[in-house]
């Protein structure tokens, strides 16, 4: 559905995106993941042809540079910064963008408003809305012409934990409904909740292209496992895990173990076989 | 070019203008000052109706030369740079519209809003004159309104170019104000000073005047009022003798060039730099 080949974007001497290539299949959710300045937002904006770039981008067979209007008709965009005209009401905003997106005459906004729980806010000025409501309005605008693709740039960056969870639930529903998604994020939990594939960007370059559950292995990340045990079990647990060659140390009400990728279960299994109870654990 | 998109953007720009404090302030200031000018013109004549339109029109020329370019330049400068700064430009261009449609829609919308503000100011002033019994030439008055609209849109076009070229709205407005000062200063004092110091001949003086859209407007406005340019001195007399009947076409043509050329340049600059 989306094919990006050798995408490069330079701002003066600074290369924001460097020879990036990837594809996104129909119905797939792909996350662009990386630290601030990794090139995620720039890559997203190139998909929308918002500034000149080198390389090729095709969406559904259309050239994103030469047929940018047609391409943008296939894409619903949710920006990182909530950039509506604050003096317009929610209703005026929806009508304005519906006209630009050529929504059919007599388009019924009600189902969309209900789905995104915006009905009661429809007469409010956009400037009066909370961050969570603005983000839902952005999603409503993105869905106005029922585009097959959603492009979201750090969609939950400005949301509190509760609003973020609500928004992710909406996005999961859209993914189940068959929308193709490309989204940028620096939240790992957002990526694991939504993405089929993760593209890790560093300095504008693609470092890893992998499903979320294989990220740890691909990156060879060590995880820190905090295990909380009864007092009597802490010393035996230290001995058991040290005996297996695991880097382990005492940590308050339990132990802390450095675990290689994909080996968290080994730690729990070893303690279980040694007859030691684990009250709780957390992963860092 | 999808003109339906352009129309949607024009409508939005007109609605935004009604909510724009600067725009409303300019419109009210222009209407208020032109009304005051009309009042003093008729009062100064001793009684209502004596040379009402003629005096008011002459007085309006100087008011227009100060206020109208200020309106056009600053509103144009704020338009794109303001939207860029607020992030709304990125969001608008992420929709299925082209950059050219966006620029044309914003430009025409602002031009119509400015024209409406001028028409209201002129209309109220004309109404006062009519009520006061001022006899006069409505055609001259109407032509002055048309010339003012051309000057406003030319200033808007230059403001638009500034707005397309810079990132921040404050920078754009600062540059617009600086340019306004230069154009106003260059109009009279600058030209007189340059002519005296450098020893310009009359052709050079006229050529320099025609480079400045404010001067082009002023020459056209005086020509509209008096049918000759003697009041403008040797350069005016030279222009009238050299171009004769073609002078109107030349002056209006120059104002149109000041509308089209900066807008075309703004489009090219905007296309090159994108939304950033």
Coordinates of C-alpha atoms in Angstrom, one line a residue:
Chain A
X1 CA 0.0 0.0 0.0
X2 CA 2.9 2.4 0.9
X3 CA 6.4 2.1 -0.6
X4 CA 9.2 4.4 0.5
X5 CA 12.5 4.1 -1.4
X6 CA 15.7 5.8 -0.5
X7 CA 13.9 8.7 1.2
X8 CA 16.3 11.5 2.2
X9 CA 15.5 14.9 3.6
X10 CA 18.0 17.5 4.3
X11 CA 17.6 20.9 6.0
X12 CA 20.6 22.8 4.9
X13 CA 23.6 20.7 6.1
X14 CA 21.5 18.7 8.5
X15 CA 20.2 15.3 7.3
X16 CA 16.9 14.6 9.1
X17 CA 16.1 11.4 7.1
X18 CA 18.8 9.4 5.5
X19 CA 18.2 6.9 2.8
X20 CA 15.1 5.4 4.4
X21 CA 13.3 2.5 2.7
X22 CA 10.3 0.5 3.9
X23 CA 6.9 -0.8 2.8
X24 CA 3.6 -0.9 4.5
X25 CA 1.1 -3.6 3.5
X26 CA -2.7 -3.1 3.4
X27 CA -4.2 -3.3 6.9
X28 CA -0.8 -3.2 8.5
X29 CA 0.1 -0.9 11.4
X30 CA 3.7 0.3 11.2
X31 CA 5.4 2.4 13.9
X32 CA 8.2 4.8 13.4
X33 CA 10.0 4.7 16.7
X34 CA 12.9 6.7 17.9
X35 CA 14.1 9.5 20.2
X36 CA 13.3 13.1 19.5
X37 CA 15.2 14.2 16.4
X38 CA 15.4 10.7 15.0
X39 CA 13.5 11.8 11.8
X40 CA 10.0 10.4 12.6
X41 CA 8.0 13.6 12.0
X42 CA 10.1 14.5 8.9
X43 CA 9.4 11.0 7.4
X44 CA 5.7 11.4 8.2
X45 CA 5.6 14.9 6.6
X46 CA 7.4 13.5 3.5
X47 CA 4.6 10.9 3.1
X48 CA 2.2 13.9 2.8
X49 CA 4.5 15.7 0.5
X50 CA 4.6 18.7 2.8
X51 CA 8.1 19.7 1.7
X52 CA 10.5 18.7 -1.1
X53 CA 12.5 15.4 -0.5
X54 CA 14.8 13.1 -2.3
X55 CA 13.8 9.5 -3.1
X56 CA 10.5 7.9 -4.1
X57 CA 7.2 7.5 -2.2
X58 CA 4.2 5.7 -3.7
X59 CA 0.9 5.2 -2.0
X60 CA -1.5 2.8 -3.6
X61 CA 0.6 3.1 -6.8
X62 CA 0.4 6.9 -6.8
X63 CA 3.5 9.1 -6.8
X64 CA 3.3 11.1 -3.5
X65 CA 5.2 14.0 -5.1
X66 CA 3.4 14.3 -8.5
X67 CA 0.0 13.1 -7.4
X68 CA 0.1 14.5 -3.9
X69 CA -3.6 15.6 -3.8
X70 CA -4.8 12.2 -4.8
X71 CA -2.4 10.6 -2.2
X72 CA -3.7 12.9 0.5
X73 CA -7.2 12.0 -0.3
X74 CA -6.2 8.4 0.7
X75 CA -4.7 9.5 4.0
X76 CA -6.2 10.8 7.2
X77 CA -3.6 12.7 9.1
X78 CA -3.5 13.3 12.9
X79 CA -0.7 15.8 13.7
X80 CA 1.6 15.9 16.7
X81 CA 0.7 19.5 17.5
X82 CA -3.0 20.1 17.8
X83 CA -3.3 22.8 15.1
X84 CA -6.9 23.7 14.5
X85 CA -8.2 27.2 14.3
X86 CA -9.1 27.8 17.9
X87 CA -11.9 30.3 17.2
X88 CA -13.9 27.9 15.1
X89 CA -16.4 25.6 16.8
X90 CA -16.2 21.8 16.6
X91 CA -19.1 21.8 14.1
X92 CA -17.5 24.5 11.9
X93 CA -14.2 22.7 12.0
X94 CA -15.8 19.4 10.8
X95 CA -17.8 21.1 8.1
X96 CA -14.8 23.0 6.8
X97 CA -12.6 19.9 6.5
X98 CA -15.5 17.8 5.2
X99 CA -15.8 20.3 2.3
X100 CA -12.1 20.2 1.6
X101 CA -12.1 16.4 1.7
X102 CA -15.1 16.3 -0.6
X103 CA -17.4 14.5 1.8
X104 CA -20.7 13.9 0.0
X105 CA -23.5 16.5 0.4
X106 CA -25.7 15.7 3.4
X107 CA -22.8 13.8 5.0
X108 CA -24.1 12.5 8.4
X109 CA -21.6 13.5 11.1
X110 CA -23.5 11.9 13.9
X111 CA -22.1 8.4 13.8
X112 CA -18.6 9.7 13.7
X113 CA -19.3 12.1 16.6
X114 CA -20.8 9.3 18.6
X115 CA -18.0 6.9 17.9
X116 CA -15.5 9.5 19.1
X117 CA -17.7 10.7 21.9
X118 CA -17.7 14.3 20.6
X119 CA -21.5 14.8 20.3
X120 CA -21.9 16.9 23.5
X121 CA -18.9 19.1 22.5
X122 CA -20.0 19.9 19.0
X123 CA -21.0 23.6 19.7
X124 CA -17.8 24.4 21.7
X125 CA -15.0 26.4 20.3
X126 CA -12.0 24.3 19.6
X127 CA -9.9 26.5 21.9
X128 CA -12.1 25.4 24.8
X129 CA -11.4 21.7 24.3
X130 CA -9.0 19.6 26.4
X131 CA -6.0 18.0 24.8
X132 CA -7.8 14.6 24.7
X133 CA -10.9 16.1 23.0
X134 CA -8.8 18.0 20.5
X135 CA -7.0 14.7 19.6
X136 CA -10.3 13.0 19.2
X137 CA -11.4 15.9 17.0
X138 CA -8.2 15.4 14.9
X139 CA -9.1 11.8 14.5
X140 CA -12.7 12.7 13.5
X141 CA -11.3 15.0 10.8
X142 CA -8.9 12.3 9.7
X143 CA -11.8 9.9 9.3
X144 CA -14.2 12.3 7.5
X145 CA -13.9 10.8 4.1
X146 CA -13.2 7.3 5.4
X147 CA -9.7 7.1 4.0
X148 CA -8.0 3.6 3.9
X149 CA -4.8 5.0 5.5
X150 CA -4.2 6.8 8.8
X151 CA -0.9 8.7 9.3
X152 CA -0.5 9.7 12.9
X153 CA 2.4 11.8 14.2
X154 CA 3.0 11.2 17.9
X155 CA -0.7 10.9 18.4
X156 CA -0.7 10.6 22.2
X157 CA 2.3 12.9 23.0
X158 CA 0.1 15.6 24.6
X159 CA -2.3 13.3 26.4
X160 CA -2.4 12.2 30.0
X161 CA -2.4 8.4 30.8
X162 CA -6.1 8.0 30.8
X163 CA -6.7 9.9 27.6
X164 CA -3.8 8.0 26.0
X165 CA -5.4 4.7 26.9
X166 CA -8.8 5.8 25.5
X167 CA -7.2 7.1 22.3
X168 CA -5.2 3.8 21.8
X169 CA -8.5 1.9 22.3
X170 CA -10.0 3.9 19.4
X171 CA -7.0 3.3 17.2
X172 CA -7.1 -0.5 18.0
X173 CA -10.7 -0.5 16.8
X174 CA -9.8 1.3 13.6
X175 CA -7.0 -1.2 13.0
X176 CA -9.4 -4.1 13.5
X177 CA -11.7 -2.4 11.0
X178 CA -8.9 -2.7 8.4
X179 CA -7.2 0.7 8.4
X180 CA -3.6 0.8 7.3
X181 CA -1.6 2.8 9.8
X182 CA 1.7 4.6 9.9
X183 CA 2.4 6.3 13.2
X184 CA 5.4 7.8 14.9
X185 CA 6.0 7.5 18.6
X186 CA 8.6 7.4 21.3
X187 CA 6.4 5.4 23.7
X188 CA 7.3 1.7 23.7
X189 CA 3.9 0.7 25.3
X190 CA 2.1 2.5 22.5
X191 CA 4.1 0.6 19.9
X192 CA 3.6 -2.8 21.5
X193 CA -0.2 -2.1 21.8
X194 CA -0.7 -1.1 18.2
X195 CA 2.1 -1.9 15.8
X196 CA 2.5 -5.0 13.6
X197 CA 6.0 -3.8 12.7
X198 CA 8.4 -1.3 14.3
X199 CA 10.9 0.8 12.3
X200 CA 13.5 2.1 14.7
X201 CA 15.1 5.3 13.5
X202 CA 18.3 6.7 14.8
X203 CA 19.8 9.9 13.3
X204 CA 17.4 9.6 10.4
X205 CA 18.5 6.1 9.5
X206 CA 16.6 2.9 9.7
X207 CA 18.3 0.7 12.4
X208 CA 15.8 -2.1 12.9
X209 CA 12.7 -3.3 11.1
X210 CA 11.0 -5.9 13.3
X211 CA 7.7 -7.0 14.9
X212 CA 7.4 -5.5 18.4
X213 CA 8.0 -8.9 20.2
X214 CA 11.3 -9.3 18.4
X215 CA 12.7 -5.9 19.2
X216 CA 14.5 -7.0 22.3
X217 CA 16.3 -9.8 20.5
X218 CA 17.1 -7.6 17.5
X219 CA 18.5 -4.9 19.6
X220 CA 20.1 -7.3 22.1
X221 CA 18.6 -5.4 24.9
X222 CA 19.1 -6.5 28.5
X223 CA 16.0 -6.2 30.7
X224 CA 16.1 -5.6 34.4
X225 CA 13.7 -7.8 36.3
X226 CA 12.6 -6.7 39.8
X227 CA 11.3 -9.7 41.8
X228 CA 9.6 -9.2 45.2
X229 CA 9.8 -12.1 47.6
X230 CA 9.1 -12.9 51.2
X231 CA 12.1 -12.0 53.5
X232 CA 13.0 -15.7 54.0
X233 CA 13.3 -16.2 50.3
X234 CA 15.6 -13.4 49.3
X235 CA 18.9 -15.0 50.2
X236 CA 18.0 -18.4 48.6
X237 CA 16.9 -16.6 45.5
X238 CA 20.2 -14.7 45.3
X239 CA 22.1 -18.0 45.6
X240 CA 19.9 -19.8 43.1
X241 CA 20.1 -17.2 40.4
X242 CA 23.8 -16.5 40.9
X243 CA 24.4 -20.3 40.6
X244 CA 22.8 -20.1 37.2
X245 CA 25.3 -17.3 36.2
X246 CA 22.7 -14.5 36.2
X247 CA 23.8 -11.0 37.3
X248 CA 21.7 -10.6 40.4
X249 CA 21.7 -8.3 43.4
X250 CA 19.5 -7.5 46.5
X251 CA 17.0 -4.8 46.0
X252 CA 14.8 -3.8 49.0
X253 CA 12.1 -6.3 49.3
X254 CA 13.5 -8.6 46.7
X255 CA 16.2 -9.1 44.0
X256 CA 17.1 -7.4 40.8
X257 CA 18.3 -9.6 37.9
X258 CA 19.8 -8.5 34.5
X259 CA 18.1 -10.8 31.9
X260 CA 19.1 -11.3 28.3
X261 CA 16.5 -10.9 25.5
X262 CA 13.8 -13.5 25.7
X263 CA 14.9 -15.1 28.9
X264 CA 12.6 -13.6 31.6
X265 CA 10.7 -16.9 31.9
X266 CA 14.0 -18.7 32.8
X267 CA 14.3 -16.6 36.0
X268 CA 10.8 -17.4 37.2
X269 CA 11.1 -21.1 36.2
X270 CA 14.4 -21.4 38.2
X271 CA 12.9 -19.9 41.3
X272 CA 9.7 -22.0 41.0
X273 CA 11.9 -25.2 40.7
X274 CA 13.9 -24.1 43.8
X275 CA 10.6 -23.9 45.7
X276 CA 10.7 -20.1 46.2
X277 CA 7.6 -18.0 46.1
X278 CA 7.5 -14.8 44.1
X279 CA 5.0 -12.2 45.4
X280 CA 5.2 -9.8 42.5
X281 CA 7.6 -8.5 39.8
X282 CA 8.2 -5.6 37.5
X283 CA 10.1 -5.2 34.3
X284 CA 12.4 -2.2 33.5
Chain B
X1 CA -6.5 23.9 -9.8
X2 CA -9.7 23.0 -8.0
X3 CA -11.7 26.3 -7.7
X4 CA -14.1 24.7 -5.3
X5 CA -11.2 24.4 -2.8
X6 CA -10.2 28.0 -3.5
X7 CA -13.8 29.1 -2.8
X8 CA -13.9 27.2 0.5
X9 CA -10.6 28.9 1.6
X10 CA -11.9 32.3 0.5
X11 CA -15.0 31.9 2.6
X12 CA -12.9 30.8 5.6
X13 CA -10.5 33.8 5.1
X14 CA -13.5 36.2 5.0
X15 CA -14.9 34.7 8.2
X16 CA -11.4 34.8 9.9
X17 CA -11.1 38.5 8.9
X18 CA -14.3 39.3 10.8
X19 CA -12.7 37.7 13.9
X20 CA -9.3 39.3 13.4
X21 CA -8.7 42.2 15.8
X22 CA -6.1 43.9 13.6
X23 CA -8.4 43.8 10.6
X24 CA -11.3 45.2 12.6
X25 CA -9.1 47.9 14.1
X26 CA -7.8 49.0 10.7
X27 CA -11.3 49.0 9.2
X28 CA -12.8 51.0 12.1
X29 CA -9.8 53.4 12.0
X30 CA -10.0 54.0 8.3
X31 CA -13.8 54.5 8.4
X32 CA -13.5 56.8 11.5
X33 CA -10.7 58.9 10.0
X34 CA -12.3 59.3 6.6
X35 CA -15.6 60.3 8.3
X36 CA -13.7 62.9 10.4
X37 CA -11.9 64.1 7.3
X38 CA -15.2 64.5 5.4
X39 CA -16.7 66.4 8.4
X40 CA -13.8 68.8 8.6
X41 CA -13.8 69.3 4.8
X42 CA -17.4 70.3 4.7
X43 CA -17.1 72.4 7.9
X44 CA -14.0 74.2 6.7
X45 CA -15.8 75.2 3.5
X46 CA -18.2 77.3 5.6
X47 CA -21.3 75.4 4.8
X48 CA -22.3 71.9 3.8
X49 CA -22.1 71.1 0.2
X50 CA -19.4 73.5 -1.0
X51 CA -16.8 71.5 -2.8
X52 CA -17.6 68.7 -0.3
X53 CA -16.6 65.7 -2.5
X54 CA -13.6 67.5 -4.0
X55 CA -12.0 68.5 -0.7
X56 CA -12.8 65.2 0.9
X57 CA -11.4 63.2 -2.0
X58 CA -8.2 65.3 -1.9
X59 CA -7.9 64.8 1.9
X60 CA -8.6 61.1 1.5
X61 CA -5.6 60.6 -0.8
X62 CA -3.1 61.3 2.0
X63 CA -5.1 59.2 4.5
X64 CA -5.1 56.3 2.0
X65 CA -1.4 56.7 1.4
X66 CA -0.7 56.2 5.1
X67 CA -3.3 53.7 6.2
X68 CA -4.1 51.4 3.2
X69 CA -0.5 50.1 2.6
X70 CA -0.2 49.6 6.3
X71 CA -3.3 47.4 6.3
X72 CA -2.3 45.4 3.3
X73 CA 1.3 44.9 4.2
X74 CA 0.7 43.8 7.8
X75 CA -2.3 41.6 7.1
X76 CA -0.5 39.9 4.3
X77 CA 2.6 39.5 6.4
X78 CA 0.7 37.9 9.2
X79 CA -1.3 35.5 7.0
X80 CA 1.1 32.7 6.0
X81 CA 3.7 33.2 8.7
X82 CA 1.0 33.2 11.4
X83 CA -0.5 30.0 10.1
X84 CA 2.9 28.5 9.8
X85 CA 3.8 29.4 13.4
X86 CA 0.5 28.1 14.8
X87 CA 1.0 24.8 12.9
X88 CA -2.3 25.2 11.0
X89 CA -0.5 25.5 7.7
X90 CA 0.9 22.0 8.0
X91 CA -2.5 20.7 8.9
X92 CA -4.3 22.5 6.0
X93 CA -1.7 21.2 3.5
X94 CA -2.1 17.7 4.8
X95 CA -5.6 17.8 3.4
X96 CA -6.3 17.1 -0.3
X97 CA -5.6 20.7 -1.5
X98 CA -2.6 22.1 -3.4
X99 CA -0.3 24.8 -2.2
X100 CA -1.4 27.0 -5.1
X101 CA -5.1 26.6 -4.1
X102 CA -4.2 27.5 -0.5
X103 CA -2.3 30.6 -1.5
X104 CA -4.9 31.8 -4.0
X105 CA -7.8 31.2 -1.5
X106 CA -6.0 33.1 1.3
X107 CA -5.0 35.9 -1.0
X108 CA -8.3 36.4 -2.7
X109 CA -10.1 36.1 0.7
X110 CA -7.9 38.7 2.3
X111 CA -8.2 41.0 -0.7
X112 CA -12.0 40.8 -0.6
X113 CA -12.0 41.5 3.1
X114 CA -9.7 44.5 2.6
X115 CA -11.8 45.8 -0.3
X116 CA -14.9 45.4 1.9
X117 CA -13.3 47.4 4.7
X118 CA -12.4 50.2 2.2
X119 CA -15.8 50.1 0.6
X120 CA -17.4 50.5 4.0
X121 CA -15.2 53.5 4.9
X122 CA -15.8 55.1 1.5
X123 CA -19.5 54.3 1.7
X124 CA -20.0 55.9 5.1
X125 CA -18.0 58.9 4.1
X126 CA -19.9 59.2 0.8
X127 CA -23.2 58.9 2.7
X128 CA -22.2 61.7 5.1
X129 CA -21.4 63.9 2.1
X130 CA -24.6 63.0 0.4
X131 CA -26.7 63.7 3.5
X132 CA -24.9 66.9 4.1
X133 CA -25.9 67.9 0.6
X134 CA -22.4 67.9 -0.9
X135 CA -22.6 68.1 -4.6
X136 CA -19.7 66.4 -6.4
X137 CA -18.5 63.9 -8.8
X138 CA -19.4 60.4 -7.7
X139 CA -17.3 59.0 -10.6
X140 CA -14.2 60.6 -9.2
X141 CA -15.0 59.3 -5.7
X142 CA -15.7 55.8 -7.1
X143 CA -12.5 55.8 -9.1
X144 CA -10.6 56.8 -5.9
X145 CA -12.1 53.8 -4.2
X146 CA -11.1 51.5 -7.1
X147 CA -7.5 52.9 -7.0
X148 CA -7.5 52.4 -3.2
X149 CA -8.5 48.8 -3.6
X150 CA -5.7 48.3 -6.2
X151 CA -3.2 49.8 -3.7
X152 CA -4.5 47.7 -0.9
X153 CA -4.3 44.5 -2.9
X154 CA -0.8 45.4 -4.2
X155 CA 0.3 46.0 -0.5
X156 CA -1.3 42.7 0.4
X157 CA 0.6 41.0 -2.3
X158 CA 4.0 42.4 -1.1
X159 CA 3.0 41.4 2.5
X160 CA 2.2 37.9 1.2
X161 CA 5.6 37.6 -0.3
X162 CA 7.2 38.6 3.0
X163 CA 5.0 36.0 4.8
X164 CA 6.0 33.2 2.4
X165 CA 9.7 34.0 2.9
X166 CA 10.0 34.1 6.7
X167 CA 9.1 31.6 9.4
X168 CA 7.9 33.8 12.3
X169 CA 4.9 36.1 12.2
X170 CA 6.7 38.7 14.3
X171 CA 9.6 38.9 11.8
X172 CA 7.2 39.1 8.9
X173 CA 5.2 42.0 10.6
X174 CA 8.5 43.7 11.5
X175 CA 9.7 43.5 7.9
X176 CA 6.3 44.7 6.6
X177 CA 6.4 47.8 8.9
X178 CA 10.0 48.6 7.9
X179 CA 9.0 48.4 4.2
X180 CA 5.9 50.5 4.9
X181 CA 8.2 53.2 6.4
X182 CA 10.5 53.0 3.4
X183 CA 7.7 53.3 0.9
X184 CA 6.1 56.2 2.8
X185 CA 9.4 58.0 3.3
X186 CA 10.6 57.2 -0.2
X187 CA 7.3 58.7 -1.5
X188 CA 8.0 62.4 -0.8
X189 CA 10.9 63.3 1.4
X190 CA 13.2 60.6 0.0
X191 CA 12.5 61.5 -3.6
X192 CA 12.9 65.2 -2.9
X193 CA 16.1 64.6 -1.0
X194 CA 17.6 62.3 -3.6
X195 CA 16.6 64.6 -6.4
X196 CA 18.3 67.6 -4.6
X197 CA 21.5 65.7 -3.6
X198 CA 22.1 63.6 -6.7
X199 CA 20.7 66.0 -9.2
X200 CA 18.2 63.7 -10.8
X201 CA 16.7 64.9 -14.1
X202 CA 12.9 64.8 -14.5
X203 CA 12.8 61.4 -16.3
X204 CA 14.9 59.8 -13.6
X205 CA 12.7 61.3 -10.9
X206 CA 9.5 60.0 -12.6
X207 CA 11.1 56.5 -13.1
X208 CA 12.0 56.4 -9.4
X209 CA 8.4 57.5 -8.4
X210 CA 6.9 54.8 -10.6
X211 CA 8.9 52.1 -8.8
X212 CA 7.0 52.9 -5.7
X213 CA 3.4 51.7 -5.7
X214 CA 2.4 54.4 -3.3
X215 CA 3.6 57.0 -5.7
X216 CA 1.9 55.3 -8.6
X217 CA -1.3 55.5 -6.6
X218 CA -0.7 59.1 -5.7
X219 CA -0.2 60.1 -9.4
X220 CA -3.3 58.2 -10.5
X221 CA -5.3 59.7 -7.6
X222 CA -4.3 63.3 -8.5
X223 CA -4.9 62.6 -12.2
X224 CA -8.4 61.4 -11.2
X225 CA -9.1 64.5 -9.2
X226 CA -7.6 67.2 -11.5
X227 CA -7.2 65.9 -15.0
X228 CA -3.6 67.1 -15.0
X229 CA -0.5 66.6 -12.9
X230 CA 0.8 70.2 -12.5
X231 CA 0.4 70.0 -8.7
X232 CA 3.1 67.3 -8.7
X233 CA 5.7 69.6 -10.3
X234 CA 8.0 69.0 -13.2
X235 CA 7.9 65.2 -13.0
X236 CA 4.1 65.3 -13.1
X237 CA 4.0 67.7 -16.0
X238 CA 6.6 65.6 -17.8
X239 CA 4.6 62.4 -17.2
X240 CA 1.4 64.1 -18.4
X241 CA 3.1 65.4 -21.6
X242 CA 5.0 62.2 -22.4
X243 CA 2.3 59.6 -21.8
X244 CA -0.9 61.7 -22.3
X245 CA -3.9 59.5 -22.6
X246 CA -1.8 56.3 -22.0
X247 CA -1.0 57.5 -18.5
X248 CA -4.1 56.0 -16.9
X249 CA -3.3 52.6 -18.5
X250 CA 0.3 52.9 -17.4
X251 CA -0.5 53.7 -13.8
X252 CA -3.3 51.1 -13.4
X253 CA -1.0 48.6 -15.2
X254 CA 1.8 49.3 -12.8
X255 CA -0.5 48.7 -9.8
X256 CA -1.6 45.4 -11.4
X257 CA 2.0 44.4 -11.8
X258 CA 2.5 45.2 -8.1
X259 CA -0.4 42.8 -7.4
X260 CA 0.6 39.9 -9.7
X261 CA 4.4 39.9 -9.5
X262 CA 4.8 39.7 -5.7
X263 CA 2.1 37.1 -5.5
X264 CA 3.7 35.0 -8.2
X265 CA 7.1 35.3 -6.4
X266 CA 5.4 34.3 -3.1
X267 CA 4.0 31.2 -4.8
X268 CA 7.5 30.2 -6.0
X269 CA 9.1 30.8 -2.6
X270 CA 6.3 28.9 -0.9
X271 CA 6.7 26.0 -3.3
X272 CA 10.4 25.9 -2.7
X273 CA 10.4 25.9 1.1
X274 CA 7.2 23.9 1.7
X275 CA 5.4 24.4 5.0
X276 CA 8.4 24.9 7.2

